[in-house]
């Protein structure tokens, strides 16, 4: 039952209203997005207006109201990555998947986000796929990795 | 030292410490334009239209009159060339967003703004009055800002019907650009901007639906008892006609004739 | 571990650790922070552990540490005590290192750093990258295991705290910091001691101390490195600060984009609590203080103090007016002292060595050292700590080794989106808070992004405004709408649709935003635009009048095509085009399909016959 899991998260954060951002982080970590029913549940449990939770959920980039794909690709657009051509990787993925940053492919396999600096600038441009960092990337290397992931999926079926 | 001497547009005045410039201006009859300010609501400082120039120890800076607390001897210019230039650009940017609407139109005409960035067609200038009145005065928080930056907007949670909206219409009342319209259609109150739809209660006298049921519930909870509750069950028109001879006995009988 | 209850017990522990650690004759330190791990240092570490076990010598120890700073050559290891530095390692190299260096004391030449002339430089300290550095804050990075508090204690950790709690009054601590001349490393450079003093004198209780670890400037990772490499230096600084201002509650607000830093900070705080440096009655002094971690939500604006505090309170990160300062009314409307990671990490050094030692480094107005992340088109990318007053030229050319591929230097961007681009003519500018301000940029948190002839300055301005468009909270009109309008204009210019009067309008909006915006994000947002207009005016004119981007960056102004005389039909470009925009059979002239082409330039760089040209 989801409520139990959510209660655990609320317990961990001391059922504290002030910790709402942290609570939402934990929910995001557990579900890879913020499910609406859970947000309503938290609003009732902690007596925080739903509007405030919605406001926070859409303000911070860490949160998503939609489920993310199996492979979550983040392209760093920090300055160091930008001057080394990181934006081209983002451009390429837009074309490749036909989606905008923040969206997920229809088959649910890939979601793609841009981030404003991951702080690993020395090895930029950086691409992160499910928490694994890839340094010194370019369009070609990105394409290869994506192809690999697509093949992996085909193997499974 | 609880008070301090300041000069506002050449007028010397002794004022209590931490009073805002806007209040001083109002006291001496100087008009400062505002969009996001309302006397009943905590100053928000978002529209920046009330910006004024202050000089302290020979250093000039620009502050918003609505929330700047006077601490020491300063010289305030509320309407000089620099200030007007800033206000004009604020209005120009707002016209680019919403076009000529409500108070924006009024001020744009007053300041003779010539728009260079186009004339927009959004409905809302994001002053925050609706959000803040709902939170601070009504105590409901049915709506909030969502998103951020240029994507920022006023909305109900998930852009769905807000379950806690009581349909009081305060948001509409305070809006400087008339972005929030409240419509009573048959037995429903519809506030489209925030996706609200509320069932209306009929007037006890003329039977016309006029007040959201949720609003009555809300007042009941706030007051905690049925004291004079019936006053809220009679529409304004009927109140005008019947207040003295009908309402009073009506209430005293607890709603039964 | 039992809680340490007194100053004497702390010294006893240190002695005990000395007894143990002095037996470790050889230490192999593997740098393991976000950047190094991405470069593959975890595999090296695992391999080293495996192989060292076989050697069966207790005098040899492998530890994982924070970064040595020279990110360009990751993954790398340092072998102490000689500080032999092996770079760009692969797991296959480990066996040779053990056989030759560890067992026989020989240098494996192929794994060492080589200078421009090919000269072998096996020792860390002799590498040009390190020569002009002065490492105070980073002195223990690369030497201690950040997940082991005893390493920090062994190297003198928490002596400053002990000194403060055992014999200094809060006023004396504040005086010491004031005299040292330490200024906030987060951007503005406000004198730290003064801030502490204001906060101590402010009425109200509780008082809070906050560590701003929401390092948001793109291209900056100093604070991440300090936390990942030596988190206790920050914690120790915070405890001392808390004692000085009279606070018992502290927060670290850390970016959620830094998972490893978060993990190490958590471990460090737990250990500090366990050993009695945090909690009730610290070291038996009667002073109590504890720290809570708050994760940021991914919003650049939360680096602004009032937005950060709103975020800790569980609200949207919207700044508010600071007419009443946060030292007086900050978190929960109570007196609050906020400093960033690097500032806090400087405190133990000042207390341990005295303000004079700190103040003798630097310039008249900026004392001590500053950490910069040196990135972009520079040869030696990495983290450098230098004395204030060093010139940009020394940082970029002596430490950084100059421009990649020996291209031409164009500018260096400091201060993130609040800063500006500094051109070649100011390369001899001594770096300190005030001098950088004078040329229209700012110190910021310490990102230093080097740009070469292939960087388009109009694009850089557009890049930062685009960044800010996404990061502005949207509360006040000048910032929200001003950025939007400026960005529209810059987009037009980069598309070749700019008009000459656009430059004047950009300046007008800039001036307006500086005066009218609510918070520093808005008031400083025009800086990248203004500095590029001032120093690279010709580039703007080139885009507007000639419709040309000489750096070849602005896509709408460039085109790739095949030189039919040079193309040999080798198909290399077609194979590598990520969008299959190049058509042509083997041994026949190829053609670029303009509709499909995304102008990524891969064909341009990959063609062996220079047959792809850019116009």
GROMACS .gro file of C-alpha atoms in nm, chain C residues 150-514:
model
  365
  564UNK     CA    1   3.996   1.029   1.220
  565UNK     CA    2   4.197   1.125   0.913
  566UNK     CA    3   4.091   1.484   0.966
  567UNK     CA    4   4.167   1.469   1.336
  568UNK     CA    5   4.508   1.316   1.270
  569UNK     CA    6   4.601   1.609   1.048
  570UNK     CA    7   4.500   1.860   1.313
  571UNK     CA    8   4.127   1.872   1.257
  572UNK     CA    9   3.909   2.031   1.526
  573UNK     CA   10   4.208   2.195   1.698
  574UNK     CA   11   4.067   2.534   1.600
  575UNK     CA   12   3.738   2.444   1.761
  576UNK     CA   13   3.918   2.322   2.067
  577UNK     CA   14   4.116   2.646   2.083
  578UNK     CA   15   3.803   2.858   2.054
  579UNK     CA   16   3.594   2.667   2.306
  580UNK     CA   17   3.872   2.637   2.559
  581UNK     CA   18   3.990   2.993   2.573
  582UNK     CA   19   3.836   3.249   2.342
  583UNK     CA   20   3.530   3.462   2.399
  584UNK     CA   21   3.285   3.499   2.110
  585UNK     CA   22   3.398   3.859   2.074
  586UNK     CA   23   3.760   3.750   2.046
  587UNK     CA   24   3.669   3.503   1.774
  588UNK     CA   25   3.485   3.773   1.581
  589UNK     CA   26   3.779   4.011   1.625
  590UNK     CA   27   4.016   3.748   1.488
  591UNK     CA   28   3.801   3.693   1.178
  592UNK     CA   29   3.757   4.067   1.130
  593UNK     CA   30   4.130   4.130   1.148
  594UNK     CA   31   4.204   3.847   0.908
  595UNK     CA   32   4.017   4.038   0.639
  596UNK     CA   33   3.822   3.730   0.532
  597UNK     CA   34   3.545   3.819   0.287
  598UNK     CA   35   3.254   3.602   0.180
  599UNK     CA   36   3.356   3.362  -0.094
  600UNK     CA   37   3.006   3.324  -0.232
  601UNK     CA   38   3.008   3.623  -0.459
  602UNK     CA   39   2.960   3.968  -0.311
  603UNK     CA   40   3.264   3.957  -0.084
  604UNK     CA   41   3.102   4.097   0.230
  605UNK     CA   42   3.346   4.104   0.526
  606UNK     CA   43   3.276   3.786   0.720
  607UNK     CA   44   3.377   3.914   1.063
  608UNK     CA   45   3.145   4.212   1.029
  609UNK     CA   46   2.857   3.987   0.933
  610UNK     CA   47   2.921   3.773   1.239
  611UNK     CA   48   2.934   4.081   1.458
  612UNK     CA   49   2.604   4.219   1.325
  613UNK     CA   50   2.443   3.884   1.380
  614UNK     CA   51   2.582   3.851   1.732
  615UNK     CA   52   2.448   4.196   1.820
  616UNK     CA   53   2.109   4.143   1.657
  617UNK     CA   54   1.819   4.094   1.897
  618UNK     CA   55   1.628   3.771   1.892
  619UNK     CA   56   1.664   3.402   1.963
  620UNK     CA   57   1.715   3.144   1.828
  621UNK     CA   58   1.988   3.254   1.593
  622UNK     CA   59   2.082   3.044   1.295
  623UNK     CA   60   2.395   2.977   1.098
  624UNK     CA   61   2.362   2.851   0.745
  625UNK     CA   62   2.613   2.711   0.504
  626UNK     CA   63   2.523   2.790   0.147
  627UNK     CA   64   2.626   2.486  -0.054
  628UNK     CA   65   2.384   2.562  -0.335
  629UNK     CA   66   2.666   2.623  -0.576
  630UNK     CA   67   2.461   2.723  -0.875
  631UNK     CA   68   2.696   2.918  -1.100
  632UNK     CA   69   2.746   2.708  -1.409
  633UNK     CA   70   3.112   2.622  -1.446
  634UNK     CA   71   3.183   2.634  -1.074
  635UNK     CA   72   3.250   2.333  -0.854
  636UNK     CA   73   3.476   2.456  -0.576
  637UNK     CA   74   3.224   2.400  -0.302
  638UNK     CA   75   3.139   2.054  -0.423
  639UNK     CA   76   3.507   1.966  -0.415
  640UNK     CA   77   3.560   2.104  -0.067
  641UNK     CA   78   3.266   1.904   0.067
  642UNK     CA   79   3.358   1.590  -0.122
  643UNK     CA   80   3.723   1.619  -0.018
  644UNK     CA   81   3.718   1.768   0.330
  645UNK     CA   82   3.368   1.812   0.472
  646UNK     CA   83   3.487   1.849   0.832
  647UNK     CA   84   3.665   2.176   0.757
  648UNK     CA   85   3.325   2.323   0.673
  649UNK     CA   86   3.158   2.172   0.977
  650UNK     CA   87   3.435   2.295   1.205
  651UNK     CA   88   3.407   2.646   1.058
  652UNK     CA   89   3.033   2.644   1.117
  653UNK     CA   90   3.063   2.538   1.479
  654UNK     CA   91   3.313   2.815   1.544
  655UNK     CA   92   3.086   3.066   1.371
  656UNK     CA   93   2.788   2.947   1.569
  657UNK     CA   94   2.979   2.991   1.893
  658UNK     CA   95   3.081   3.341   1.789
  659UNK     CA   96   2.733   3.463   1.706
  660UNK     CA   97   2.554   3.267   1.978
  661UNK     CA   98   2.366   3.012   1.773
  662UNK     CA   99   2.280   2.654   1.854
  663UNK     CA  100   2.121   2.554   1.527
  664UNK     CA  101   2.271   2.533   1.182
  665UNK     CA  102   2.177   2.424   0.833
  666UNK     CA  103   2.367   2.323   0.528
  667UNK     CA  104   2.167   2.394   0.215
  668UNK     CA  105   2.312   2.172  -0.052
  669UNK     CA  106   2.233   2.128  -0.421
  670UNK     CA  107   2.047   1.813  -0.507
  671UNK     CA  108   2.263   1.788  -0.819
  672UNK     CA  109   2.552   1.690  -0.590
  673UNK     CA  110   2.462   1.340  -0.468
  674UNK     CA  111   2.815   1.244  -0.365
  675UNK     CA  112   2.876   1.566  -0.173
  676UNK     CA  113   2.545   1.512   0.004
  677UNK     CA  114   2.643   1.160   0.098
  678UNK     CA  115   2.983   1.261   0.232
  679UNK     CA  116   2.840   1.554   0.422
  680UNK     CA  117   2.584   1.326   0.587
  681UNK     CA  118   2.855   1.084   0.691
  682UNK     CA  119   3.071   1.368   0.821
  683UNK     CA  120   2.792   1.520   1.028
  684UNK     CA  121   2.703   1.183   1.176
  685UNK     CA  122   3.065   1.120   1.265
  686UNK     CA  123   3.107   1.467   1.412
  687UNK     CA  124   2.804   1.400   1.627
  688UNK     CA  125   2.934   1.061   1.732
  689UNK     CA  126   3.270   1.206   1.832
  690UNK     CA  127   3.106   1.491   2.020
  691UNK     CA  128   3.188   1.786   1.794
  692UNK     CA  129   2.820   1.839   1.733
  693UNK     CA  130   2.538   1.807   1.982
  694UNK     CA  131   2.506   1.895   2.348
  695UNK     CA  132   2.798   2.024   2.551
  696UNK     CA  133   3.064   2.010   2.280
  697UNK     CA  134   3.400   1.890   2.417
  698UNK     CA  135   3.269   1.956   2.766
  699UNK     CA  136   3.258   2.331   2.701
  700UNK     CA  137   2.890   2.377   2.775
  701UNK     CA  138   2.831   2.501   2.421
  702UNK     CA  139   2.577   2.310   2.214
  703UNK     CA  140   2.525   2.316   1.840
  704UNK     CA  141   2.392   2.085   1.574
  705UNK     CA  142   2.354   2.088   1.197
  706UNK     CA  143   2.071   1.976   0.975
  707UNK     CA  144   2.106   1.917   0.602
  708UNK     CA  145   1.851   2.060   0.360
  709UNK     CA  146   1.858   1.950   0.001
  710UNK     CA  147   1.795   2.212  -0.263
  711UNK     CA  148   1.534   2.147  -0.524
  712UNK     CA  149   1.718   2.251  -0.835
  713UNK     CA  150   1.671   2.625  -0.849
  714UNK     CA  151   1.959   2.862  -0.915
  715UNK     CA  152   1.777   3.148  -0.745
  716UNK     CA  153   1.805   2.962  -0.412
  717UNK     CA  154   2.168   3.071  -0.400
  718UNK     CA  155   2.021   3.411  -0.310
  719UNK     CA  156   2.005   3.431   0.068
  720UNK     CA  157   1.637   3.512   0.118
  721UNK     CA  158   1.527   3.257  -0.144
  722UNK     CA  159   1.750   2.999   0.021
  723UNK     CA  160   1.592   3.071   0.357
  724UNK     CA  161   1.241   3.051   0.210
  725UNK     CA  162   1.338   2.715   0.068
  726UNK     CA  163   1.458   2.588   0.407
  727UNK     CA  164   1.125   2.702   0.551
  728UNK     CA  165   0.948   2.474   0.306
  729UNK     CA  166   0.843   2.737   0.057
  730UNK     CA  167   0.902   2.822  -0.302
  731UNK     CA  168   1.245   2.981  -0.344
  732UNK     CA  169   1.125   3.334  -0.398
  733UNK     CA  170   1.348   3.617  -0.278
  734UNK     CA  171   1.204   3.896  -0.070
  735UNK     CA  172   1.317   4.249  -0.005
  736UNK     CA  173   1.634   4.270   0.203
  737UNK     CA  174   1.576   4.620   0.334
  738UNK     CA  175   1.602   4.459   0.675
  739UNK     CA  176   1.909   4.239   0.658
  740UNK     CA  177   1.905   3.868   0.717
  741UNK     CA  178   2.156   3.902   1.002
  742UNK     CA  179   1.866   4.072   1.177
  743UNK     CA  180   1.565   3.895   1.026
  744UNK     CA  181   1.658   3.587   0.831
  745UNK     CA  182   1.545   3.230   0.864
  746UNK     CA  183   1.205   3.219   1.037
  747UNK     CA  184   1.247   3.597   1.083
  748UNK     CA  185   1.533   3.537   1.328
  749UNK     CA  186   1.894   3.662   1.313
  750UNK     CA  187   2.077   3.446   1.066
  751UNK     CA  188   2.436   3.425   0.955
  752UNK     CA  189   2.481   3.279   0.612
  753UNK     CA  190   2.818   3.204   0.455
  754UNK     CA  191   2.916   2.976   0.174
  755UNK     CA  192   3.118   2.656   0.189
  756UNK     CA  193   3.456   2.805   0.108
  757UNK     CA  194   3.412   3.087   0.359
  758UNK     CA  195   3.335   2.846   0.642
  759UNK     CA  196   3.626   2.623   0.538
  760UNK     CA  197   3.868   2.916   0.576
  761UNK     CA  198   3.777   2.969   0.942
  762UNK     CA  199   3.977   2.682   1.100
  763UNK     CA  200   4.296   2.800   0.928
  764UNK     CA  201   4.257   3.155   1.058
  765UNK     CA  202   4.192   3.039   1.414
  766UNK     CA  203   4.476   2.786   1.408
  767UNK     CA  204   4.738   3.012   1.255
  768UNK     CA  205   4.624   3.354   1.367
  769UNK     CA  206   4.481   3.634   1.154
  770UNK     CA  207   4.827   3.764   1.061
  771UNK     CA  208   4.915   3.446   0.875
  772UNK     CA  209   4.598   3.477   0.671
  773UNK     CA  210   4.619   3.850   0.614
  774UNK     CA  211   4.972   3.831   0.481
  775UNK     CA  212   4.836   3.653   0.175
  776UNK     CA  213   4.651   3.853  -0.087
  777UNK     CA  214   4.593   4.217  -0.176
  778UNK     CA  215   4.501   4.528   0.025
  779UNK     CA  216   4.132   4.460   0.010
  780UNK     CA  217   4.113   4.086  -0.050
  781UNK     CA  218   4.299   3.857   0.184
  782UNK     CA  219   4.383   3.490   0.172
  783UNK     CA  220   4.337   3.256  -0.118
  784UNK     CA  221   4.056   3.185  -0.359
  785UNK     CA  222   3.963   2.859  -0.521
  786UNK     CA  223   3.873   2.872  -0.887
  787UNK     CA  224   3.741   2.608  -1.116
  788UNK     CA  225   3.944   2.657  -1.426
  789UNK     CA  226   3.747   2.517  -1.715
  790UNK     CA  227   3.650   2.571  -2.076
  791UNK     CA  228   3.904   2.594  -2.354
  792UNK     CA  229   4.209   2.576  -2.132
  793UNK     CA  230   4.466   2.296  -2.145
  794UNK     CA  231   4.484   2.209  -1.777
  795UNK     CA  232   4.130   2.209  -1.649
  796UNK     CA  233   4.077   2.163  -1.281
  797UNK     CA  234   4.045   2.318  -0.943
  798UNK     CA  235   4.308   2.570  -0.842
  799UNK     CA  236   4.364   2.756  -0.519
  800UNK     CA  237   4.567   3.071  -0.561
  801UNK     CA  238   4.660   3.370  -0.348
  802UNK     CA  239   4.439   3.673  -0.409
  803UNK     CA  240   4.613   3.919  -0.635
  804UNK     CA  241   4.755   3.665  -0.877
  805UNK     CA  242   4.694   3.775  -1.234
  806UNK     CA  243   4.451   3.616  -1.474
  807UNK     CA  244   4.743   3.547  -1.705
  808UNK     CA  245   4.924   3.346  -1.439
  809UNK     CA  246   4.612   3.141  -1.373
  810UNK     CA  247   4.523   3.075  -1.734
  811UNK     CA  248   4.866   3.044  -1.892
  812UNK     CA  249   5.104   2.934  -1.615
  813UNK     CA  250   4.871   2.710  -1.417
  814UNK     CA  251   4.627   2.637  -1.693
  815UNK     CA  252   4.894   2.588  -1.956
  816UNK     CA  253   4.725   2.818  -2.207
  817UNK     CA  254   4.456   2.752  -2.461
  818UNK     CA  255   4.363   2.408  -2.591
  819UNK     CA  256   4.499   2.318  -2.932
  820UNK     CA  257   4.703   2.639  -2.914
  821UNK     CA  258   4.413   2.848  -3.033
  822UNK     CA  259   4.379   3.216  -2.960
  823UNK     CA  260   4.256   3.335  -2.622
  824UNK     CA  261   3.945   3.547  -2.646
  825UNK     CA  262   3.813   3.602  -2.298
  826UNK     CA  263   3.756   3.456  -1.956
  827UNK     CA  264   3.417   3.445  -1.791
  828UNK     CA  265   3.406   3.486  -1.414
  829UNK     CA  266   3.122   3.522  -1.170
  830UNK     CA  267   2.873   3.299  -1.350
  831UNK     CA  268   2.553   3.458  -1.479
  832UNK     CA  269   2.617   3.756  -1.251
  833UNK     CA  270   2.963   3.814  -1.387
  834UNK     CA  271   3.107   3.906  -1.720
  835UNK     CA  272   3.360   3.819  -1.983
  836UNK     CA  273   3.702   3.976  -1.935
  837UNK     CA  274   3.900   4.036  -2.255
  838UNK     CA  275   4.267   3.988  -2.335
  839UNK     CA  276   4.365   4.344  -2.248
  840UNK     CA  277   4.294   4.276  -1.880
  841UNK     CA  278   4.489   3.951  -1.856
  842UNK     CA  279   4.738   4.115  -1.623
  843UNK     CA  280   4.465   4.224  -1.387
  844UNK     CA  281   4.532   4.107  -1.032
  845UNK     CA  282   4.242   3.893  -0.927
  846UNK     CA  283   4.057   4.023  -0.625
  847UNK     CA  284   3.702   4.123  -0.539
  848UNK     CA  285   3.734   4.488  -0.629
  849UNK     CA  286   3.946   4.463  -0.940
  850UNK     CA  287   3.708   4.221  -1.102
  851UNK     CA  288   3.418   4.453  -1.022
  852UNK     CA  289   3.604   4.742  -1.181
  853UNK     CA  290   3.608   4.570  -1.518
  854UNK     CA  291   3.238   4.487  -1.501
  855UNK     CA  292   3.266   4.128  -1.386
  856UNK     CA  293   3.276   3.986  -1.037
  857UNK     CA  294   3.448   3.720  -0.830
  858UNK     CA  295   3.129   3.524  -0.791
  859UNK     CA  296   3.183   3.189  -0.634
  860UNK     CA  297   3.491   3.118  -0.847
  861UNK     CA  298   3.399   2.974  -1.182
  862UNK     CA  299   3.653   3.069  -1.446
  863UNK     CA  300   3.556   2.968  -1.796
  864UNK     CA  301   3.820   3.025  -2.057
  865UNK     CA  302   3.703   3.109  -2.407
  866UNK     CA  303   3.892   3.097  -2.733
  867UNK     CA  304   3.846   3.219  -3.087
  868UNK     CA  305   3.580   2.953  -3.145
  869UNK     CA  306   3.356   3.104  -2.878
  870UNK     CA  307   3.099   3.354  -3.001
  871UNK     CA  308   3.051   3.633  -2.751
  872UNK     CA  309   2.699   3.717  -2.863
  873UNK     CA  310   2.616   3.353  -2.813
  874UNK     CA  311   2.772   3.365  -2.466
  875UNK     CA  312   2.548   3.658  -2.372
  876UNK     CA  313   2.250   3.477  -2.518
  877UNK     CA  314   2.350   3.160  -2.333
  878UNK     CA  315   2.350   3.333  -1.995
  879UNK     CA  316   2.020   3.506  -2.052
  880UNK     CA  317   1.868   3.180  -2.160
  881UNK     CA  318   2.004   3.027  -1.842
  882UNK     CA  319   1.852   3.308  -1.637
  883UNK     CA  320   1.521   3.291  -1.817
  884UNK     CA  321   1.489   2.939  -1.686
  885UNK     CA  322   1.620   3.024  -1.343
  886UNK     CA  323   1.452   3.355  -1.262
  887UNK     CA  324   1.181   3.293  -1.006
  888UNK     CA  325   0.947   3.516  -1.202
  889UNK     CA  326   0.832   3.724  -0.909
  890UNK     CA  327   0.936   4.074  -1.012
  891UNK     CA  328   0.862   4.239  -1.345
  892UNK     CA  329   1.209   4.377  -1.431
  893UNK     CA  330   1.380   4.039  -1.399
  894UNK     CA  331   1.108   3.822  -1.547
  895UNK     CA  332   1.007   4.043  -1.838
  896UNK     CA  333   1.340   4.221  -1.880
  897UNK     CA  334   1.534   3.899  -1.930
  898UNK     CA  335   1.268   3.779  -2.169
  899UNK     CA  336   1.289   4.090  -2.387
  900UNK     CA  337   1.669   4.096  -2.382
  901UNK     CA  338   1.677   3.731  -2.480
  902UNK     CA  339   1.439   3.796  -2.770
  903UNK     CA  340   1.670   4.065  -2.898
  904UNK     CA  341   1.980   3.846  -2.860
  905UNK     CA  342   1.807   3.557  -3.031
  906UNK     CA  343   1.728   3.789  -3.318
  907UNK     CA  344   2.089   3.905  -3.340
  908UNK     CA  345   2.224   3.550  -3.342
  909UNK     CA  346   1.978   3.470  -3.619
  910UNK     CA  347   2.102   3.757  -3.832
  911UNK     CA  348   1.786   3.960  -3.779
  912UNK     CA  349   1.934   4.218  -3.544
  913UNK     CA  350   1.911   4.592  -3.587
  914UNK     CA  351   2.170   4.844  -3.483
  915UNK     CA  352   1.938   5.010  -3.232
  916UNK     CA  353   1.906   4.674  -3.057
  917UNK     CA  354   2.235   4.737  -2.880
  918UNK     CA  355   2.104   5.061  -2.730
  919UNK     CA  356   1.784   4.887  -2.618
  920UNK     CA  357   1.989   4.609  -2.456
  921UNK     CA  358   2.182   4.872  -2.264
  922UNK     CA  359   1.863   5.051  -2.161
  923UNK     CA  360   1.698   4.736  -2.028
  924UNK     CA  361   2.024   4.645  -1.853
  925UNK     CA  362   2.040   4.975  -1.671
  926UNK     CA  363   1.675   4.940  -1.574
  927UNK     CA  364   1.718   4.588  -1.441
  928UNK     CA  365   2.018   4.688  -1.234
   0.00000   0.00000   0.00000
